[in-house]
Amino acid sequence: MSNLLNISSSPHVRDKSSTKSIMWDVVIALLPTSIFGIYNFGVRAAVLIAVCIATCVLSEYIWQKCMKLPLSVSDGSAALTGLLLALNLSPSFPIWMAILGSVFAIIIVKQLFGGLGQNFMNPALGARCFLMVSFAGQMTSFVHDGITGPTPLAIIKNGDKTESVSNLLAAGDGVAQEPTTVLNMFFGSIGGTIGETCALALLIGAAYLLAKKIISWRIPVCYIGVFAIFILIFGGRGMDITYLAAELCGGGLLLGAFFMATDYVTSPITPKGQIVFGVLLGILTGIFRVFGASAEGVSYAIIICNLLVPLIERVTIPVPFGKEGLKDGE
């Protein structure tokens, strides 16, 4: 009988997953795009990844030692932040700036707000936006095969809307950018940041996270789906599927949707909240890409929505059982 009735303190629902296992699972999921980034851009990309990871881990260790806090570098969160930051940088980005961004991510965005679980925005994206504001020229300089030029998204955005997307990509920028196709964008043989160029590698990592149930489908599916609808309606090219495919494969959309927007700390915990969160992300990213000055917009969209998470959770929190839909018992 004792085996049938077990009374214990909450939580009553437990899971074998831990913070450490979740963080390292995300790192594993990012290995395909990291490896491809190194293959695509060379040793420089590997050095940048190593420097960002090492700086983030060391910054967290030194801060916790100085503040006499429990050491938590083994949980993998600092290493994951460094990896994500590196994947959001151009392979030609100066090393000292990457170090500065890594320190900013850990000390300013994460530790000053209480450490893991207390940060109000994704540390890697916070650092990326900090670097974008501080060093815009270096952050928007992309090199591929020794050639510096605009990304395919920038070519499409700045191109003639009466011209087909296929022709625009095939023509390049007319100066330095080599011709490309949507297929090149899917397989990654284009310029961009280290981790955003290969859509296939990102989808492989996303499939791993979904299969392991590390992330839910709600945020990425709603994000990408709403963004796709927005692009078709407001993109100015009608129902051009090639244009839609280029927007989905190009830039940081897939990296952001599956690996950063799904961050446990900075995304809603309620199912309805996750759907609202994904919808807002899709709309904001669409606005930034279509009507903004830049061809990108994922980072700013995620950070803005991070700030809205408390409000989203407040309006989507489930009504307690027995309340019959009445708020505060009234």
mmCIF file of C-alpha atoms in Angstrom:
data_model
loop_
_atom_site.group_PDB
_atom_site.id
_atom_site.type_symbol
_atom_site.label_atom_id
_atom_site.label_comp_id
_atom_site.label_asym_id
_atom_site.label_seq_id
_atom_site.Cartn_x
_atom_site.Cartn_y
_atom_site.Cartn_z
ATOM 1 C CA MET A 1 0.000 0.000 0.000
ATOM 2 C CA SER A 2 2.879 2.362 0.778
ATOM 3 C CA ASN A 3 3.970 2.124 -2.830
ATOM 4 C CA LEU A 4 0.588 3.360 -4.069
ATOM 5 C CA LEU A 5 0.420 6.522 -1.992
ATOM 6 C CA ASN A 6 3.395 8.851 -1.828
ATOM 7 C CA ILE A 7 3.031 12.297 -0.267
ATOM 8 C CA SER A 8 5.810 14.793 -0.934
ATOM 9 C CA SER A 9 6.388 18.504 -1.255
ATOM 10 C CA SER A 10 5.996 20.220 -4.604
ATOM 11 C CA PRO A 11 6.885 20.080 -7.425
ATOM 12 C CA HIS A 12 4.827 16.939 -8.041
ATOM 13 C CA VAL A 13 5.722 16.697 -11.723
ATOM 14 C CA ARG A 14 9.398 16.023 -12.277
ATOM 15 C CA ASP A 15 11.580 15.606 -15.333
ATOM 16 C CA LYS A 16 15.025 14.134 -15.868
ATOM 17 C CA SER A 17 16.106 17.248 -17.765
ATOM 18 C CA SER A 18 18.330 19.711 -15.946
ATOM 19 C CA THR A 19 19.635 23.155 -16.801
ATOM 20 C CA LYS A 20 22.973 21.593 -17.666
ATOM 21 C CA SER A 21 21.528 18.915 -19.951
ATOM 22 C CA ILE A 22 19.287 21.431 -21.740
ATOM 23 C CA MET A 23 22.136 23.874 -22.366
ATOM 24 C CA TRP A 24 24.423 21.200 -23.743
ATOM 25 C CA ASP A 25 21.622 19.806 -25.913
ATOM 26 C CA VAL A 26 21.260 23.243 -27.514
ATOM 27 C CA VAL A 27 25.038 23.361 -28.024
ATOM 28 C CA ILE A 28 24.843 19.952 -29.729
ATOM 29 C CA ALA A 29 21.991 21.214 -31.928
ATOM 30 C CA LEU A 30 24.165 24.154 -32.985
ATOM 31 C CA LEU A 31 27.088 21.935 -34.002
ATOM 32 C CA PRO A 32 25.900 21.394 -37.623
ATOM 33 C CA THR A 33 25.706 25.128 -38.354
ATOM 34 C CA SER A 34 28.930 25.789 -36.405
ATOM 35 C CA ILE A 35 30.834 23.128 -38.338
ATOM 36 C CA PHE A 36 29.456 24.372 -41.636
ATOM 37 C CA GLY A 37 30.331 27.953 -40.691
ATOM 38 C CA ILE A 38 33.943 26.894 -40.121
ATOM 39 C CA TYR A 39 33.937 24.960 -43.404
ATOM 40 C CA ASN A 40 32.417 27.913 -45.266
ATOM 41 C CA PHE A 41 34.554 30.700 -43.789
ATOM 42 C CA GLY A 42 37.716 28.936 -42.661
ATOM 43 C CA VAL A 43 39.945 29.070 -39.598
ATOM 44 C CA ARG A 44 38.962 32.656 -38.817
ATOM 45 C CA ALA A 45 35.421 31.484 -37.979
ATOM 46 C CA ALA A 46 36.772 28.740 -35.680
ATOM 47 C CA VAL A 47 38.958 31.271 -33.846
ATOM 48 C CA LEU A 48 36.042 33.666 -33.384
ATOM 49 C CA ILE A 49 33.834 30.889 -31.991
ATOM 50 C CA ALA A 50 36.563 29.736 -29.592
ATOM 51 C CA VAL A 51 37.301 33.284 -28.414
ATOM 52 C CA CYS A 52 33.645 34.113 -27.724
ATOM 53 C CA ILE A 53 33.028 30.886 -25.815
ATOM 54 C CA ALA A 54 36.228 31.217 -23.774
ATOM 55 C CA THR A 55 35.562 34.883 -22.959
ATOM 56 C CA CYS A 56 31.998 34.217 -21.839
ATOM 57 C CA VAL A 57 33.003 31.304 -19.616
ATOM 58 C CA LEU A 58 35.949 33.216 -18.139
ATOM 59 C CA SER A 59 33.841 36.356 -17.562
ATOM 60 C CA GLU A 60 31.220 34.376 -15.676
ATOM 61 C CA TYR A 61 33.867 32.572 -13.604
ATOM 62 C CA ILE A 62 35.702 35.777 -12.648
ATOM 63 C CA TRP A 63 32.477 37.635 -11.825
ATOM 64 C CA GLN A 64 31.154 34.851 -9.590
ATOM 65 C CA LYS A 65 34.530 34.497 -7.875
ATOM 66 C CA CYS A 66 34.749 38.251 -7.210
ATOM 67 C CA MET A 67 31.128 38.445 -6.007
ATOM 68 C CA LYS A 68 31.576 35.259 -3.939
ATOM 69 C CA LEU A 69 28.703 33.576 -5.737
ATOM 70 C CA PRO A 70 28.298 29.851 -6.400
ATOM 71 C CA LEU A 71 30.192 28.864 -9.542
ATOM 72 C CA SER A 72 27.875 27.833 -12.372
ATOM 73 C CA VAL A 73 30.101 27.788 -15.460
ATOM 74 C CA SER A 74 29.708 24.014 -15.720
ATOM 75 C CA ASP A 75 26.011 24.345 -16.527
ATOM 76 C CA GLY A 76 26.887 25.336 -20.084
ATOM 77 C CA SER A 77 24.852 28.556 -20.197
ATOM 78 C CA ALA A 78 27.910 30.802 -20.576
ATOM 79 C CA ALA A 79 29.386 28.560 -23.266
ATOM 80 C CA LEU A 80 26.062 28.590 -25.121
ATOM 81 C CA THR A 81 25.927 32.395 -24.937
ATOM 82 C CA GLY A 82 29.428 32.617 -26.419
ATOM 83 C CA LEU A 83 28.569 30.191 -29.208
ATOM 84 C CA LEU A 84 25.356 32.036 -30.110
ATOM 85 C CA LEU A 85 27.128 35.383 -30.116
ATOM 86 C CA ALA A 86 29.879 34.072 -32.396
ATOM 87 C CA LEU A 87 27.324 32.598 -34.800
ATOM 88 C CA ASN A 88 25.748 36.056 -35.049
ATOM 89 C CA LEU A 89 29.026 37.686 -36.112
ATOM 90 C CA SER A 90 30.730 38.060 -39.459
ATOM 91 C CA PRO A 91 33.868 35.880 -39.743
ATOM 92 C CA SER A 92 35.875 39.037 -40.443
ATOM 93 C CA PHE A 93 34.733 40.710 -37.211
ATOM 94 C CA PRO A 94 37.690 41.995 -35.115
ATOM 95 C CA ILE A 95 38.623 39.680 -32.255
ATOM 96 C CA TRP A 96 38.867 42.450 -29.632
ATOM 97 C CA MET A 97 35.360 43.612 -30.438
ATOM 98 C CA ALA A 98 34.089 40.042 -30.081
ATOM 99 C CA ILE A 99 35.741 39.877 -26.636
ATOM 100 C CA LEU A 100 34.057 43.154 -25.658
ATOM 101 C CA GLY A 101 30.688 41.838 -26.806
ATOM 102 C CA SER A 102 31.166 38.576 -24.886
ATOM 103 C CA VAL A 103 31.952 40.434 -21.660
ATOM 104 C CA PHE A 104 28.911 42.667 -22.206
ATOM 105 C CA ALA A 105 26.664 39.619 -22.711
ATOM 106 C CA ILE A 106 27.725 37.927 -19.474
ATOM 107 C CA ILE A 107 28.367 40.833 -17.105
ATOM 108 C CA ILE A 108 25.872 43.487 -18.209
ATOM 109 C CA VAL A 109 22.955 41.487 -19.612
ATOM 110 C CA LYS A 110 23.186 38.347 -17.476
ATOM 111 C CA GLN A 111 25.058 38.726 -14.182
ATOM 112 C CA LEU A 112 24.046 42.275 -13.221
ATOM 113 C CA PHE A 113 20.426 41.156 -13.325
ATOM 114 C CA GLY A 114 20.992 38.157 -11.073
ATOM 115 C CA GLY A 115 22.494 35.518 -13.318
ATOM 116 C CA LEU A 116 20.845 32.643 -15.152
ATOM 117 C CA GLY A 117 17.066 32.847 -14.973
ATOM 118 C CA GLN A 118 16.982 36.555 -14.100
ATOM 119 C CA ASN A 119 18.102 38.214 -17.349
ATOM 120 C CA PHE A 120 15.313 40.098 -19.127
ATOM 121 C CA MET A 121 16.677 39.571 -22.650
ATOM 122 C CA ASN A 122 18.741 36.984 -24.451
ATOM 123 C CA PRO A 123 22.389 37.770 -23.515
ATOM 124 C CA ALA A 124 23.815 36.877 -26.938
ATOM 125 C CA LEU A 125 21.287 39.064 -28.755
ATOM 126 C CA GLY A 126 21.753 41.877 -26.247
ATOM 127 C CA ALA A 127 25.480 41.782 -26.996
ATOM 128 C CA ARG A 128 24.866 41.631 -30.745
ATOM 129 C CA CYS A 129 22.691 44.743 -30.635
ATOM 130 C CA PHE A 130 25.300 46.462 -28.448
ATOM 131 C CA LEU A 131 27.961 45.673 -31.047
ATOM 132 C CA MET A 132 25.659 46.752 -33.873
ATOM 133 C CA VAL A 133 25.151 50.151 -32.268
ATOM 134 C CA SER A 134 28.833 50.538 -31.351
ATOM 135 C CA PHE A 135 30.510 49.096 -34.450
ATOM 136 C CA ALA A 136 27.922 49.186 -37.234
ATOM 137 C CA GLY A 137 30.506 49.159 -40.026
ATOM 138 C CA GLN A 138 32.241 45.994 -38.843
ATOM 139 C CA MET A 139 28.943 44.274 -37.995
ATOM 140 C CA THR A 140 27.592 44.768 -41.515
ATOM 141 C CA SER A 141 30.769 43.848 -43.394
ATOM 142 C CA PHE A 142 30.436 40.357 -44.833
ATOM 143 C CA VAL A 143 33.168 38.404 -46.592
ATOM 144 C CA HIS A 144 32.831 35.222 -48.644
ATOM 145 C CA ASP A 145 35.615 33.653 -50.715
ATOM 146 C CA GLY A 146 37.743 36.714 -50.037
ATOM 147 C CA ILE A 147 35.129 39.071 -51.486
ATOM 148 C CA THR A 148 33.405 41.723 -49.366
ATOM 149 C CA GLY A 149 29.871 42.542 -50.408
ATOM 150 C CA PRO A 150 26.214 42.710 -49.382
ATOM 151 C CA THR A 151 24.209 39.670 -48.347
ATOM 152 C CA PRO A 152 21.546 38.235 -50.676
ATOM 153 C CA LEU A 153 18.830 39.830 -48.509
ATOM 154 C CA ALA A 154 20.430 43.251 -48.935
ATOM 155 C CA ILE A 155 20.610 42.739 -52.697
ATOM 156 C CA ILE A 156 16.910 41.853 -52.816
ATOM 157 C CA LYS A 157 15.897 44.759 -50.585
ATOM 158 C CA ASN A 158 17.874 47.332 -52.555
ATOM 159 C CA GLY A 159 16.993 45.880 -55.948
ATOM 160 C CA ASP A 160 14.297 46.908 -58.399
ATOM 161 C CA LYS A 161 10.969 45.414 -57.303
ATOM 162 C CA THR A 162 9.954 45.018 -60.915
ATOM 163 C CA GLU A 163 12.901 42.658 -61.404
ATOM 164 C CA SER A 164 12.514 39.012 -60.402
ATOM 165 C CA VAL A 165 14.334 37.831 -57.288
ATOM 166 C CA SER A 166 16.115 35.132 -59.286
ATOM 167 C CA ASN A 167 17.540 37.729 -61.663
ATOM 168 C CA LEU A 168 18.592 40.023 -58.821
ATOM 169 C CA LEU A 169 20.458 37.221 -57.059
ATOM 170 C CA ALA A 170 22.021 36.025 -60.297
ATOM 171 C CA ALA A 171 23.290 39.533 -61.064
ATOM 172 C CA GLY A 172 24.749 40.081 -57.585
ATOM 173 C CA ASP A 173 25.526 43.676 -56.657
ATOM 174 C CA GLY A 174 27.193 44.422 -59.950
ATOM 175 C CA VAL A 175 30.516 45.134 -58.219
ATOM 176 C CA ALA A 176 31.819 42.419 -55.914
ATOM 177 C CA GLN A 177 29.012 40.047 -54.957
ATOM 178 C CA GLU A 178 29.073 36.778 -56.850
ATOM 179 C CA PRO A 179 25.874 35.448 -58.439
ATOM 180 C CA THR A 180 23.786 33.213 -56.184
ATOM 181 C CA THR A 181 20.459 31.389 -56.027
ATOM 182 C CA VAL A 182 17.903 30.462 -53.391
ATOM 183 C CA LEU A 183 19.378 26.955 -53.492
ATOM 184 C CA ASN A 184 22.773 28.421 -52.566
ATOM 185 C CA MET A 185 21.088 30.202 -49.664
ATOM 186 C CA PHE A 186 19.546 26.927 -48.472
ATOM 187 C CA PHE A 187 22.834 25.016 -48.603
ATOM 188 C CA GLY A 188 24.911 27.927 -47.330
ATOM 189 C CA SER A 189 27.392 28.896 -50.046
ATOM 190 C CA ILE A 190 26.797 32.629 -49.486
ATOM 191 C CA GLY A 191 28.146 35.469 -47.364
ATOM 192 C CA GLY A 192 26.718 36.402 -43.978
ATOM 193 C CA THR A 193 27.323 35.715 -40.322
ATOM 194 C CA ILE A 194 29.003 32.472 -39.292
ATOM 195 C CA GLY A 195 25.835 30.698 -38.213
ATOM 196 C CA GLU A 196 23.091 32.027 -40.442
ATOM 197 C CA THR A 197 24.122 31.035 -43.958
ATOM 198 C CA CYS A 198 23.143 27.351 -44.109
ATOM 199 C CA ALA A 199 19.393 26.858 -43.665
ATOM 200 C CA LEU A 200 19.803 23.082 -43.939
ATOM 201 C CA ALA A 201 22.240 22.909 -41.003
ATOM 202 C CA LEU A 202 19.930 25.058 -38.873
ATOM 203 C CA LEU A 203 16.922 22.851 -39.687
ATOM 204 C CA ILE A 204 18.893 19.737 -38.713
ATOM 205 C CA GLY A 205 19.666 21.302 -35.334
ATOM 206 C CA ALA A 206 16.045 22.433 -34.936
ATOM 207 C CA ALA A 207 14.824 18.891 -35.651
ATOM 208 C CA TYR A 208 17.120 17.613 -32.892
ATOM 209 C CA LEU A 209 15.695 20.085 -30.354
ATOM 210 C CA LEU A 210 12.108 19.281 -31.330
ATOM 211 C CA ALA A 211 12.749 15.509 -31.214
ATOM 212 C CA LYS A 212 14.311 15.828 -27.748
ATOM 213 C CA LYS A 213 11.392 18.076 -26.699
ATOM 214 C CA ILE A 214 13.837 20.760 -25.614
ATOM 215 C CA ILE A 215 11.729 23.355 -27.410
ATOM 216 C CA SER A 216 8.057 23.539 -28.353
ATOM 217 C CA TRP A 217 6.820 24.034 -31.902
ATOM 218 C CA ARG A 218 4.630 27.002 -30.910
ATOM 219 C CA ILE A 219 7.133 29.866 -30.991
ATOM 220 C CA PRO A 220 9.154 28.936 -34.115
ATOM 221 C CA VAL A 221 6.163 27.796 -36.168
ATOM 222 C CA CYS A 222 4.055 30.850 -35.302
ATOM 223 C CA TYR A 223 7.064 33.117 -35.820
ATOM 224 C CA ILE A 224 8.001 31.772 -39.251
ATOM 225 C CA GLY A 225 4.386 31.301 -40.365
ATOM 226 C CA VAL A 226 3.275 34.838 -39.498
ATOM 227 C CA PHE A 227 6.458 36.281 -40.999
ATOM 228 C CA ALA A 228 5.821 34.383 -44.241
ATOM 229 C CA ILE A 229 2.246 35.718 -44.448
ATOM 230 C CA PHE A 230 3.457 39.263 -43.722
ATOM 231 C CA ILE A 231 6.094 39.054 -46.463
ATOM 232 C CA LEU A 232 3.603 37.820 -49.051
ATOM 233 C CA ILE A 233 1.115 40.586 -48.182
ATOM 234 C CA PHE A 234 3.415 43.561 -47.653
ATOM 235 C CA GLY A 235 6.658 42.571 -49.390
ATOM 236 C CA GLY A 236 5.668 44.297 -52.615
ATOM 237 C CA ARG A 237 6.254 41.233 -54.798
ATOM 238 C CA GLY A 238 2.869 39.553 -54.538
ATOM 239 C CA MET A 239 2.795 35.774 -54.243
ATOM 240 C CA ASP A 240 6.390 35.356 -55.388
ATOM 241 C CA ILE A 241 7.450 32.045 -53.828
ATOM 242 C CA THR A 242 11.101 32.580 -54.778
ATOM 243 C CA TYR A 243 11.085 35.857 -52.847
ATOM 244 C CA LEU A 244 9.471 34.141 -49.859
ATOM 245 C CA ALA A 245 12.011 31.302 -49.945
ATOM 246 C CA ALA A 246 14.890 33.794 -50.057
ATOM 247 C CA GLU A 247 13.496 35.691 -47.056
ATOM 248 C CA LEU A 248 13.076 32.461 -45.096
ATOM 249 C CA CYS A 249 16.526 31.071 -45.919
ATOM 250 C CA GLY A 250 18.411 34.365 -45.706
ATOM 251 C CA GLY A 251 19.498 36.275 -42.638
ATOM 252 C CA GLY A 252 19.048 35.149 -39.050
ATOM 253 C CA LEU A 253 15.390 34.090 -39.188
ATOM 254 C CA LEU A 254 15.906 30.348 -38.674
ATOM 255 C CA LEU A 255 18.728 30.838 -36.165
ATOM 256 C CA GLY A 256 16.577 33.286 -34.206
ATOM 257 C CA ALA A 257 13.314 31.343 -34.430
ATOM 258 C CA PHE A 258 14.634 27.987 -33.231
ATOM 259 C CA PHE A 259 17.609 28.848 -31.035
ATOM 260 C CA MET A 260 17.082 32.301 -29.498
ATOM 261 C CA ALA A 261 13.378 33.116 -29.463
ATOM 262 C CA THR A 262 12.825 29.783 -27.646
ATOM 263 C CA ASP A 263 15.138 30.706 -24.763
ATOM 264 C CA TYR A 264 13.384 29.492 -21.596
ATOM 265 C CA VAL A 265 14.228 32.560 -19.532
ATOM 266 C CA THR A 266 13.157 35.247 -21.983
ATOM 267 C CA SER A 267 10.097 33.639 -23.610
ATOM 268 C CA PRO A 268 6.587 33.002 -22.195
ATOM 269 C CA ILE A 269 5.910 29.805 -20.280
ATOM 270 C CA THR A 270 2.182 29.678 -21.075
ATOM 271 C CA PRO A 271 1.109 27.879 -24.291
ATOM 272 C CA LYS A 272 -1.122 30.773 -25.400
ATOM 273 C CA GLY A 273 1.638 33.211 -24.489
ATOM 274 C CA GLN A 274 4.097 31.351 -26.708
ATOM 275 C CA ILE A 275 1.698 31.641 -29.635
ATOM 276 C CA VAL A 276 1.210 35.380 -29.028
ATOM 277 C CA PHE A 277 4.983 35.745 -28.672
ATOM 278 C CA GLY A 278 5.587 33.997 -32.007
ATOM 279 C CA VAL A 279 2.954 36.084 -33.780
ATOM 280 C CA LEU A 280 4.469 39.340 -32.507
ATOM 281 C CA LEU A 281 7.937 38.194 -33.572
ATOM 282 C CA GLY A 282 6.717 37.461 -37.077
ATOM 283 C CA ILE A 283 5.014 40.842 -37.418
ATOM 284 C CA LEU A 284 7.945 42.836 -36.033
ATOM 285 C CA THR A 285 10.526 41.018 -38.156
ATOM 286 C CA GLY A 286 8.370 41.603 -41.221
ATOM 287 C CA ILE A 287 8.064 45.311 -40.413
ATOM 288 C CA PHE A 288 11.803 45.695 -39.889
ATOM 289 C CA ARG A 289 12.728 43.827 -43.079
ATOM 290 C CA VAL A 290 10.122 45.347 -45.385
ATOM 291 C CA PHE A 291 9.857 48.911 -44.103
ATOM 292 C CA GLY A 292 13.098 49.363 -42.150
ATOM 293 C CA ALA A 293 16.421 50.649 -43.398
ATOM 294 C CA SER A 294 18.142 47.288 -42.851
ATOM 295 C CA ALA A 295 17.517 44.019 -44.670
ATOM 296 C CA GLU A 296 17.541 42.223 -41.305
ATOM 297 C CA GLY A 297 15.542 42.677 -38.108
ATOM 298 C CA VAL A 298 15.459 39.394 -36.203
ATOM 299 C CA SER A 299 17.636 40.515 -33.273
ATOM 300 C CA TYR A 300 15.658 43.667 -32.547
ATOM 301 C CA ALA A 301 12.343 41.850 -32.931
ATOM 302 C CA ILE A 302 13.343 39.199 -30.380
ATOM 303 C CA ILE A 303 14.681 41.737 -27.871
ATOM 304 C CA ILE A 304 11.535 43.899 -28.087
ATOM 305 C CA CYS A 305 9.357 40.827 -27.574
ATOM 306 C CA ASN A 306 11.584 39.733 -24.658
ATOM 307 C CA LEU A 307 10.606 42.975 -22.944
ATOM 308 C CA LEU A 308 6.921 42.218 -23.548
ATOM 309 C CA VAL A 309 7.038 38.732 -22.001
ATOM 310 C CA PRO A 310 5.784 39.775 -18.507
ATOM 311 C CA LEU A 311 2.750 41.458 -20.100
ATOM 312 C CA ILE A 312 2.128 38.520 -22.441
ATOM 313 C CA GLU A 313 2.211 36.062 -19.536
ATOM 314 C CA ARG A 314 -0.083 38.261 -17.455
ATOM 315 C CA VAL A 315 -2.832 38.266 -20.074
ATOM 316 C CA THR A 316 -2.446 34.604 -21.077
ATOM 317 C CA ILE A 317 -2.118 32.947 -17.664
ATOM 318 C CA PRO A 318 -4.666 30.111 -17.335
ATOM 319 C CA VAL A 319 -7.643 30.678 -15.037
ATOM 320 C CA PRO A 320 -7.326 28.548 -11.855
ATOM 321 C CA PHE A 321 -9.551 25.480 -11.766
ATOM 322 C CA GLY A 322 -12.895 26.279 -10.138
ATOM 323 C CA LYS A 323 -12.816 30.006 -10.865
ATOM 324 C CA GLU A 324 -15.299 29.583 -13.769
ATOM 325 C CA GLY A 325 -13.462 32.200 -15.782
ATOM 326 C CA LEU A 326 -13.835 34.871 -13.089
ATOM 327 C CA LYS A 327 -10.765 36.963 -12.364
ATOM 328 C CA ASP A 328 -9.619 37.340 -8.738
ATOM 329 C CA GLY A 329 -12.667 35.446 -7.581
ATOM 330 C CA GLU A 330 -15.009 38.272 -8.496
#
